[in-house]
Tab-separated table of C-alpha atoms in Angstrom:
chain	number	residue	atom	x	y	z
G	497	MET	CA	-69.544	-97.017	47.933
G	498	SER	CA	-68.481	-93.391	48.249
G	499	GLU	CA	-71.059	-90.735	47.422
G	500	ILE	CA	-70.807	-89.274	43.918
G	501	ARG	CA	-69.816	-85.603	43.832
G	502	TYR	CA	-71.718	-83.589	41.244
G	503	CYS	CA	-70.697	-80.304	39.626
G	504	GLU	CA	-70.899	-77.062	41.612
G	505	VAL	CA	-70.849	-73.511	40.230
G	506	SER	CA	-67.446	-72.985	41.863
G	507	ASP	CA	-66.000	-75.765	39.687
G	508	LEU	CA	-66.295	-73.455	36.680
G	509	ALA	CA	-64.917	-70.317	38.318
G	510	ASP	CA	-61.631	-70.595	36.421
G	511	ALA	CA	-63.521	-70.900	33.145
G	512	ARG	CA	-65.527	-67.685	33.523
G	513	GLU	CA	-63.132	-65.435	31.583
G	514	GLN	CA	-62.803	-67.984	28.786
G	515	LEU	CA	-66.576	-68.364	28.533
G	516	ALA	CA	-67.033	-64.583	28.463
G	517	ASP	CA	-64.543	-64.373	25.583
G	518	ILE	CA	-66.440	-67.068	23.680
G	519	ARG	CA	-69.769	-65.358	24.283
G	520	HIS	CA	-68.446	-61.963	23.220
G	521	HIS	CA	-66.983	-63.433	20.034
G	522	ILE	CA	-70.322	-65.018	19.095
G	523	HIS	CA	-72.167	-61.819	20.031
G	524	GLN	CA	-69.855	-59.724	17.873
G	525	HIS	CA	-70.390	-61.972	14.839
G	526	PRO	CA	-74.147	-62.697	14.710
G	527	GLU	CA	-75.695	-64.725	11.924
G	528	LEU	CA	-79.393	-64.868	11.076
G	529	SER	CA	-81.513	-68.003	10.733
G	530	TYR	CA	-80.246	-70.343	7.993
G	531	GLU	CA	-76.985	-68.345	7.779
G	532	GLU	CA	-75.093	-69.737	10.804
G	533	VAL	CA	-72.070	-70.944	8.802
G	534	ASP	CA	-69.297	-69.340	10.862
G	535	THR	CA	-71.039	-69.839	14.211
G	536	SER	CA	-71.590	-73.513	13.435
G	537	ARG	CA	-67.959	-73.973	12.432
G	538	TYR	CA	-66.714	-72.117	15.526
G	539	VAL	CA	-68.823	-74.293	17.821
G	540	ALA	CA	-67.937	-77.567	16.084
G	541	ASP	CA	-64.209	-76.849	16.110
G	542	LYS	CA	-64.219	-76.257	19.863
G	543	LEU	CA	-66.212	-79.409	20.550
G	544	GLU	CA	-63.851	-81.507	18.444
G	545	SER	CA	-60.859	-80.062	20.299
G	546	TRP	CA	-62.416	-81.311	23.557
G	547	GLY	CA	-62.791	-84.856	22.282
G	548	TYR	CA	-66.440	-85.010	21.168
G	549	ARG	CA	-67.726	-86.978	18.201
G	550	VAL	CA	-69.052	-84.058	16.185
G	551	THR	CA	-71.591	-84.284	13.381
G	552	ARG	CA	-71.961	-81.131	11.334
G	553	ASN	CA	-74.723	-79.928	9.023
G	554	VAL	CA	-77.577	-81.707	10.765
G	555	GLY	CA	-80.787	-80.159	9.445
G	556	GLY	CA	-78.862	-77.293	7.874
G	557	HIS	CA	-76.144	-75.725	10.003
G	558	GLY	CA	-76.948	-77.801	13.094
G	559	VAL	CA	-74.173	-79.414	15.128
G	560	VAL	CA	-74.514	-82.479	17.360
G	561	ALA	CA	-71.663	-83.392	19.697
G	562	SER	CA	-71.722	-86.784	21.407
G	563	LEU	CA	-69.630	-88.053	24.293
G	564	THR	CA	-69.825	-91.480	25.916
G	565	ALA	CA	-68.455	-92.493	29.307
G	566	GLY	CA	-68.859	-95.831	31.030
G	567	THR	CA	-71.021	-98.638	29.686
G	568	SER	CA	-74.626	-97.568	30.252
G	569	ALA	CA	-77.003	-97.395	27.296
G	570	ARG	CA	-78.753	-94.372	28.795
G	571	THR	CA	-78.752	-91.147	26.757
G	572	VAL	CA	-79.668	-87.511	27.313
G	573	GLY	CA	-79.883	-84.516	25.004
G	574	VAL	CA	-79.267	-80.841	25.776
G	575	ARG	CA	-80.015	-78.146	23.204
G	576	ALA	CA	-78.832	-74.563	22.617
G	577	ASP	CA	-79.870	-72.232	19.777
G	578	MET	CA	-77.336	-70.265	17.704
G	579	ASP	CA	-79.099	-67.753	15.426
G	580	ALA	CA	-79.444	-63.978	15.793
G	581	LEU	CA	-82.105	-61.408	14.880
G	582	PRO	CA	-82.397	-58.716	12.159
G	583	ILE	CA	-82.024	-55.847	14.649
G	584	HIS	CA	-79.557	-52.942	14.608
G	585	GLU	CA	-77.666	-53.143	17.920
G	586	GLN	CA	-77.692	-50.075	20.182
G	587	THR	CA	-75.833	-51.360	23.255
G	588	GLY	CA	-72.580	-49.451	22.707
G	589	LEU	CA	-70.669	-52.482	24.015
G	590	ALA	CA	-67.028	-53.051	23.103
G	591	TYR	CA	-68.094	-56.398	21.644
G	592	ALA	CA	-71.190	-55.087	19.830
G	593	SER	CA	-72.171	-56.633	16.509
G	594	VAL	CA	-69.881	-55.909	13.582
G	595	HIS	CA	-72.685	-56.863	11.157
G	596	ASP	CA	-75.042	-53.953	10.638
G	597	GLY	CA	-78.659	-54.919	11.118
G	598	LYS	CA	-77.850	-58.227	12.815
G	599	MET	CA	-77.760	-58.719	16.573
G	600	HIS	CA	-77.900	-61.361	19.285
G	601	ALA	CA	-80.925	-59.675	20.866
G	602	CYS	CA	-82.404	-62.862	22.315
G	603	GLY	CA	-79.388	-64.320	24.105
G	604	HIS	CA	-78.657	-67.243	21.821
G	605	ASP	CA	-74.978	-66.287	22.083
G	606	GLY	CA	-75.315	-66.912	25.823
G	607	HIS	CA	-77.261	-70.154	25.423
G	608	THR	CA	-74.588	-71.500	23.058
G	609	THR	CA	-71.752	-70.447	25.356
G	610	VAL	CA	-73.395	-71.945	28.441
G	611	LEU	CA	-73.671	-75.310	26.683
G	612	LEU	CA	-70.088	-75.052	25.440
G	613	GLY	CA	-69.001	-74.439	29.027
G	614	ALA	CA	-70.822	-77.586	30.126
G	615	ALA	CA	-69.334	-79.499	27.189
G	616	GLN	CA	-65.804	-78.643	28.237
G	617	GLN	CA	-66.474	-79.521	31.884
G	618	LEU	CA	-68.130	-82.848	31.007
G	619	ALA	CA	-65.231	-83.772	28.729
G	620	LYS	CA	-62.781	-82.946	31.502
G	621	THR	CA	-64.463	-84.864	34.329
G	622	ARG	CA	-66.469	-87.566	32.493
G	623	ASN	CA	-68.411	-88.017	35.718
G	624	PHE	CA	-71.307	-89.895	34.105
G	625	ASP	CA	-72.273	-93.272	32.704
G	626	GLY	CA	-73.924	-93.179	29.283
G	627	THR	CA	-74.017	-90.856	26.285
G	628	VAL	CA	-74.722	-87.140	26.191
G	629	ASN	CA	-75.801	-85.525	22.920
G	630	LEU	CA	-75.267	-81.767	22.827
G	631	ILE	CA	-77.485	-80.188	20.166
G	632	PHE	CA	-76.526	-76.780	18.765
G	633	GLN	CA	-79.506	-75.725	16.712
G	634	PRO	CA	-79.825	-73.140	13.924
G	635	ALA	CA	-82.877	-71.109	12.901
G	636	GLU	CA	-84.898	-70.997	16.115
G	637	GLU	CA	-86.099	-67.500	15.183
G	638	ALA	CA	-87.374	-68.617	11.779
G	639	GLY	CA	-91.026	-68.880	12.813
G	640	SER	CA	-91.714	-71.746	10.414
G	641	ASN	CA	-89.600	-74.493	8.850
G	642	SER	CA	-87.327	-73.882	11.820
G	643	GLY	CA	-84.084	-75.465	12.914
G	644	ALA	CA	-85.800	-77.885	15.266
G	645	GLU	CA	-88.118	-79.095	12.511
G	646	GLN	CA	-85.227	-79.491	10.083
G	647	MET	CA	-83.007	-81.348	12.555
G	648	ILE	CA	-85.840	-83.743	13.432
G	649	ALA	CA	-86.553	-84.305	9.725
G	650	ASP	CA	-82.844	-85.057	9.254
G	651	GLY	CA	-83.170	-87.949	11.694
G	652	LEU	CA	-81.956	-86.243	14.870
G	653	PHE	CA	-83.462	-88.692	17.332
G	654	GLU	CA	-82.842	-91.745	15.160
G	655	ARG	CA	-79.178	-90.839	14.723
G	656	PHE	CA	-78.694	-89.480	18.245
G	657	PRO	CA	-81.200	-91.201	20.557
G	658	CYS	CA	-82.218	-89.283	23.681
G	659	ASP	CA	-84.108	-90.727	26.643
G	660	ALA	CA	-84.955	-87.117	27.498
G	661	ILE	CA	-84.116	-83.661	26.196
G	662	PHE	CA	-83.582	-80.349	27.983
G	663	GLY	CA	-83.174	-76.730	26.925
G	664	LEU	CA	-83.211	-73.283	28.503
G	665	HIS	CA	-83.836	-69.640	27.687
G	666	ASN	CA	-82.788	-66.555	29.586
G	667	HIS	CA	-85.558	-64.422	31.069
G	668	PRO	CA	-85.014	-60.665	31.627
G	669	GLY	CA	-86.962	-59.280	34.579
G	670	VAL	CA	-86.093	-62.196	36.843
G	671	ALA	CA	-83.050	-62.130	39.130
G	672	THR	CA	-79.827	-63.479	37.637
G	673	GLY	CA	-79.237	-67.122	38.429
G	674	THR	CA	-82.886	-67.827	39.276
G	675	PHE	CA	-84.348	-70.882	37.538
G	676	GLY	CA	-88.001	-71.170	36.498
G	677	PHE	CA	-89.877	-74.443	35.994
G	678	ARG	CA	-93.398	-75.324	34.898
G	679	ALA	CA	-94.731	-78.767	34.032
G	680	GLY	CA	-97.333	-78.878	31.267
G	681	PRO	CA	-97.881	-75.966	28.859
G	682	LEU	CA	-95.190	-73.313	29.391
G	683	MET	CA	-95.048	-71.402	26.095
G	684	ALA	CA	-97.772	-70.618	23.586
G	685	ALA	CA	-98.464	-71.842	20.099
G	686	CYS	CA	-97.991	-68.999	17.620
G	687	ASP	CA	-99.924	-68.752	14.363
G	688	THR	CA	-99.882	-65.976	11.747
G	689	VAL	CA	-102.934	-64.954	9.754
G	690	LYS	CA	-102.759	-62.864	6.587
G	691	VAL	CA	-105.999	-61.357	5.284
G	692	ARG	CA	-106.473	-59.495	2.015
G	693	ILE	CA	-109.813	-57.698	1.701
G	694	HIS	CA	-111.042	-57.132	-1.857
G	695	GLY	CA	-113.342	-54.146	-2.143
G	696	ARG	CA	-114.070	-51.788	-5.028
G	697	GLY	CA	-112.019	-48.671	-5.445
G	698	GLY	CA	-113.423	-45.247	-6.154
G	699	HIS	CA	-113.364	-41.523	-5.473
G	700	ALA	CA	-113.343	-40.448	-1.836
G	701	ALA	CA	-116.170	-38.014	-2.599
G	702	ARG	CA	-118.418	-40.790	-3.964
G	703	PRO	CA	-118.156	-43.596	-1.368
G	704	HIS	CA	-121.586	-44.951	-2.333
G	705	LEU	CA	-120.117	-46.099	-5.632
G	706	ALA	CA	-117.255	-47.997	-3.951
G	707	ILE	CA	-116.828	-50.812	-1.431
G	708	ASP	CA	-114.373	-49.380	1.049
G	709	PRO	CA	-111.801	-51.967	2.252
G	710	VAL	CA	-110.340	-49.464	4.734
G	711	MET	CA	-113.628	-49.129	6.562
G	712	ILE	CA	-114.227	-52.878	6.382
G	713	GLY	CA	-110.727	-53.630	7.679
G	714	SER	CA	-111.081	-51.133	10.509
G	715	SER	CA	-114.335	-52.733	11.566
G	716	LEU	CA	-112.779	-56.189	11.259
G	717	VAL	CA	-109.911	-55.285	13.607
G	718	MET	CA	-112.442	-54.485	16.332
G	719	ALA	CA	-114.605	-57.521	15.567
G	720	LEU	CA	-111.622	-59.856	15.853
G	721	GLN	CA	-111.260	-58.909	19.519
G	722	THR	CA	-114.547	-60.685	20.209
G	723	VAL	CA	-113.047	-64.045	19.198
G	724	VAL	CA	-111.215	-64.438	22.504
G	725	ALA	CA	-113.772	-62.520	24.561
G	726	ARG	CA	-116.775	-64.522	23.379
G	727	ASN	CA	-115.491	-67.835	21.974
G	728	ILE	CA	-112.751	-68.913	24.390
G	729	ASP	CA	-113.369	-70.238	27.902
G	730	PRO	CA	-112.388	-67.435	30.342
G	731	THR	CA	-110.214	-69.928	32.255
G	732	GLU	CA	-108.104	-70.453	29.116
G	733	ALA	CA	-105.542	-68.026	27.702
G	734	ALA	CA	-105.447	-66.746	24.127
G	735	VAL	CA	-104.318	-63.654	22.224
G	736	VAL	CA	-105.372	-62.220	18.845
G	737	THR	CA	-103.281	-59.194	17.878
G	738	VAL	CA	-103.510	-57.366	14.551
G	739	GLY	CA	-99.974	-56.148	13.956
G	740	THR	CA	-100.171	-54.700	10.449
G	741	PHE	CA	-102.857	-52.894	8.430
G	742	HIS	CA	-101.993	-51.537	4.990
G	743	ALA	CA	-104.312	-49.835	2.527
G	744	GLY	CA	-104.458	-46.941	0.109
G	745	PHE	CA	-102.033	-44.520	-1.473
G	746	ALA	CA	-103.855	-41.159	-1.533
G	747	PRO	CA	-106.265	-39.329	0.801
G	748	ASN	CA	-108.896	-38.798	-1.908
G	749	VAL	CA	-108.958	-42.366	-3.225
G	750	ILE	CA	-110.810	-45.389	-1.861
G	751	PRO	CA	-108.431	-48.285	-2.617
G	752	GLU	CA	-109.310	-51.632	-4.135
G	753	ASP	CA	-107.728	-53.722	-1.369
G	754	ALA	CA	-106.555	-53.714	2.236
G	755	THR	CA	-104.288	-56.216	4.000
G	756	LEU	CA	-104.139	-57.176	7.653
G	757	GLU	CA	-101.745	-59.522	9.430
G	758	MET	CA	-102.253	-60.871	12.924
G	759	SER	CA	-100.504	-62.993	15.536
G	760	VAL	CA	-102.599	-65.653	17.286
G	761	ARG	CA	-101.405	-67.276	20.537
G	762	SER	CA	-102.826	-70.195	22.503
G	763	PHE	CA	-101.868	-72.766	25.134
G	764	SER	CA	-103.858	-75.835	24.067
G	765	ALA	CA	-104.592	-77.690	20.851
G	766	LYS	CA	-108.339	-77.306	21.420
G	767	VAL	CA	-108.162	-73.531	21.852
G	768	ARG	CA	-105.815	-73.280	18.891
G	769	ALA	CA	-108.305	-75.078	16.659
G	770	THR	CA	-111.210	-72.942	17.911
G	771	LEU	CA	-109.305	-69.743	17.184
G	772	GLU	CA	-108.571	-70.811	13.620
G	773	GLU	CA	-112.182	-71.818	12.989
G	774	ARG	CA	-113.699	-68.639	14.440
G	775	ILE	CA	-111.192	-66.204	12.897
G	776	CYS	CA	-111.683	-67.644	9.395
G	777	ALA	CA	-115.475	-67.678	9.760
G	778	LEU	CA	-115.547	-64.130	11.132
G	779	VAL	CA	-113.314	-62.709	8.395
G	780	LYS	CA	-115.416	-64.330	5.673
G	781	SER	CA	-118.821	-63.321	7.043
G	782	HIS	CA	-117.702	-59.838	8.071
G	783	THR	CA	-116.280	-58.904	4.691
G	784	GLU	CA	-119.175	-60.468	2.780
G	785	GLY	CA	-121.600	-58.514	4.940
G	786	TYR	CA	-120.186	-55.335	3.434
G	787	GLY	CA	-120.272	-56.682	-0.111
G	788	ALA	CA	-116.540	-57.438	-0.207
G	789	SER	CA	-114.552	-60.675	-0.169
G	790	ALA	CA	-111.357	-61.816	1.504
G	791	ASP	CA	-108.444	-64.175	0.946
G	792	ILE	CA	-107.194	-65.804	4.155
G	793	GLU	CA	-103.772	-67.388	4.642
G	794	TYR	CA	-103.648	-69.132	8.030
G	795	ILE	CA	-100.065	-70.137	8.815
G	796	ARG	CA	-99.529	-72.508	11.721
G	797	GLY	CA	-96.289	-71.699	13.526
G	798	TYR	CA	-94.687	-73.339	16.548
G	799	PRO	CA	-96.968	-75.560	18.660
G	800	VAL	CA	-97.603	-75.268	22.385
G	801	LEU	CA	-94.476	-76.117	24.371
G	802	VAL	CA	-95.468	-78.795	26.883
G	803	ASN	CA	-92.972	-79.889	29.538
G	804	SER	CA	-93.290	-83.448	30.844
G	805	GLU	CA	-93.925	-83.890	34.567
G	806	ALA	CA	-91.079	-86.218	35.557
G	807	GLU	CA	-88.345	-84.411	33.620
G	808	THR	CA	-89.489	-81.011	34.896
G	809	GLU	CA	-89.365	-82.217	38.488
G	810	PHE	CA	-85.946	-83.782	37.880
G	811	ALA	CA	-84.532	-80.549	36.406
G	812	ARG	CA	-86.021	-78.549	39.286
G	813	GLU	CA	-84.323	-80.836	41.812
G	814	VAL	CA	-80.977	-80.423	40.040
G	815	ALA	CA	-81.291	-76.618	40.047
G	816	GLN	CA	-82.339	-76.526	43.690
G	817	GLU	CA	-79.324	-78.640	44.656
G	818	LEU	CA	-77.100	-76.240	42.720
G	819	VAL	CA	-78.415	-72.789	43.727
G	820	GLY	CA	-80.822	-73.363	46.622
G	821	ALA	CA	-84.597	-73.182	46.928
G	822	GLU	CA	-84.527	-69.380	47.204
G	823	HIS	CA	-83.408	-69.206	43.558
G	824	ILE	CA	-86.179	-71.411	42.192
G	825	ILE	CA	-89.553	-70.275	40.802
G	826	SER	CA	-91.934	-73.192	40.461
G	827	PRO	CA	-94.425	-73.103	38.916
G	828	PHE	CA	-93.166	-70.389	36.573
G	829	PRO	CA	-95.951	-68.321	34.944
G	830	PRO	CA	-96.953	-69.322	31.384
G	831	ILE	CA	-95.300	-67.307	28.622
G	832	ALA	CA	-97.206	-66.070	25.561
G	833	GLY	CA	-94.044	-66.203	23.463
G	834	SER	CA	-93.306	-69.340	21.447
G	835	GLU	CA	-90.344	-71.680	20.985
G	836	ASP	CA	-89.517	-74.380	18.469
G	837	PHE	CA	-88.151	-76.536	21.295
G	838	ALA	CA	-91.807	-77.585	21.414
G	839	TYR	CA	-91.166	-79.870	18.424
G	840	TYR	CA	-88.552	-81.855	20.371
G	841	LEU	CA	-90.992	-82.302	23.246
G	842	GLN	CA	-93.524	-83.807	20.849
G	843	LYS	CA	-90.987	-86.583	20.164
G	844	VAL	CA	-89.116	-87.025	23.450
G	845	PRO	CA	-89.992	-86.250	27.095
G	846	GLY	CA	-88.136	-83.302	28.526
G	847	CYS	CA	-88.188	-79.825	29.985
G	848	PHE	CA	-87.574	-76.279	28.795
G	849	ILE	CA	-86.286	-74.030	31.572
G	850	ARG	CA	-86.126	-70.273	32.150
G	851	LEU	CA	-83.004	-68.665	33.645
G	852	GLY	CA	-83.261	-65.129	35.032
G	853	ASN	CA	-81.168	-62.581	33.115
G	854	GLY	CA	-81.469	-59.824	35.730
G	855	GLU	CA	-84.109	-57.517	37.123
G	856	GLY	CA	-84.470	-54.222	35.287
G	857	LYS	CA	-82.607	-55.525	32.231
G	858	PRO	CA	-83.803	-54.768	28.660
G	859	MET	CA	-86.301	-57.287	27.346
G	860	LEU	CA	-85.682	-59.820	24.608
G	861	HIS	CA	-85.678	-58.638	20.962
G	862	ASN	CA	-84.620	-55.182	22.159
G	863	ALA	CA	-81.778	-53.258	20.477
G	864	LYS	CA	-80.204	-52.653	23.915
G	865	TYR	CA	-80.489	-56.209	25.197
G	866	ASP	CA	-77.421	-58.197	26.266
G	867	PHE	CA	-77.036	-61.646	27.818
G	868	ASN	CA	-75.829	-61.478	31.411
G	869	ASP	CA	-72.326	-62.951	31.722
G	870	ASP	CA	-72.999	-63.737	35.383
G	871	ASN	CA	-75.137	-66.606	34.079
G	872	LEU	CA	-72.341	-68.265	32.117
G	873	THR	CA	-70.852	-70.360	34.916
G	874	ILE	CA	-74.250	-70.843	36.612
G	875	GLY	CA	-75.792	-72.165	33.421
G	876	ALA	CA	-72.787	-74.305	32.509
G	877	ALA	CA	-72.705	-75.828	36.001
G	878	PHE	CA	-76.438	-76.549	35.796
G	879	TRP	CA	-76.128	-78.405	32.494
G	880	THR	CA	-73.084	-80.312	33.747
G	881	ARG	CA	-74.818	-81.381	36.941
G	882	LEU	CA	-78.033	-82.268	35.106
G	883	VAL	CA	-76.148	-84.602	32.747
G	884	GLU	CA	-74.171	-86.107	35.627
G	885	ARG	CA	-77.347	-86.724	37.611
G	886	PHE	CA	-79.352	-88.041	34.652
G	887	LEU	CA	-76.518	-90.390	33.689
G	888	ALA	CA	-75.402	-91.094	37.257
G	889	LYS	CA	-73.035	-94.027	37.603
G	890	ASP	CA	-75.164	-95.633	40.289
G	891	ARG	CA	-78.520	-94.939	38.593
G	892	ALA	CA	-80.526	-98.009	37.611
């Protein structure tokens, strides 16, 4: 039996200009979470033209494209996200956003294009045995009730079974074309806490007659920093950041209320639970100690993203075959950001991968960020080869 030839980056060289045009079109026409009507249609139309069985409106504006070759019952899923961010673009690019206040500042235009590039190549060569399900997801940036949650609730894995699932995200600050892998926890759980402190308003010159929520809130911000320092094992990672603090309307008035909002990050379910318990207890006791009270809204966001061992090692092997060991970082450092791909990994084994977007490039969620087009053929070749290897014709 002759040895199977798997996809190389050079196989997509002729597609680079086409992929750049696709990426620039998506970048120029960004749509926010839950609004991806045109992007979804654009993606689905292309997939149908390449011969995929396309299912639209999965969990909202989600698109799933399936392609079967051979006779194997094996299946694999690959996911890309499609939504943009509410940011006013400042890149000055010829293909900059035409929608004021909306921008692809996280590279989802690139992720979508990379998977489209792989879709076209897989449809052309059909060098696999089984079924590939390409998942184009909306609303990754939503924070809660996200696209992944909605697609799963809409029967994603029942309707489109996957033996494993894979996804990737670009990573500014790492050399272009460098792949990062980490088995186990890679990205943090992200929770949001909203606190409203109820004091007693009064005149600034008579503070003894009031209960000052500004003073209480200021003290609480400092006290909250002890939660990680004194309640979390030093070998574990956690973050408590107060991002907003609003109170008052005049310099000579002690207000009735003050509101704080914080972001809480963790890398394990146990630490996550401890943070919630200690933050709620601290807020309650701290405010009551000053004679005030507080309402607490603790909103659980995306869970910890945990890559499975076998699938991570498999994806690393595929990348190393494609680009060489010198372009692999393994293990990749944990990331305090969060990702709703974590919900898929709670249902199906798989791996979420980082792909370097270039050293010295603007960071994600930055008004001057742009996905690196040099990654288009690299990423598309990686997805193509991963599917070919996972669904190899000679694989048991």
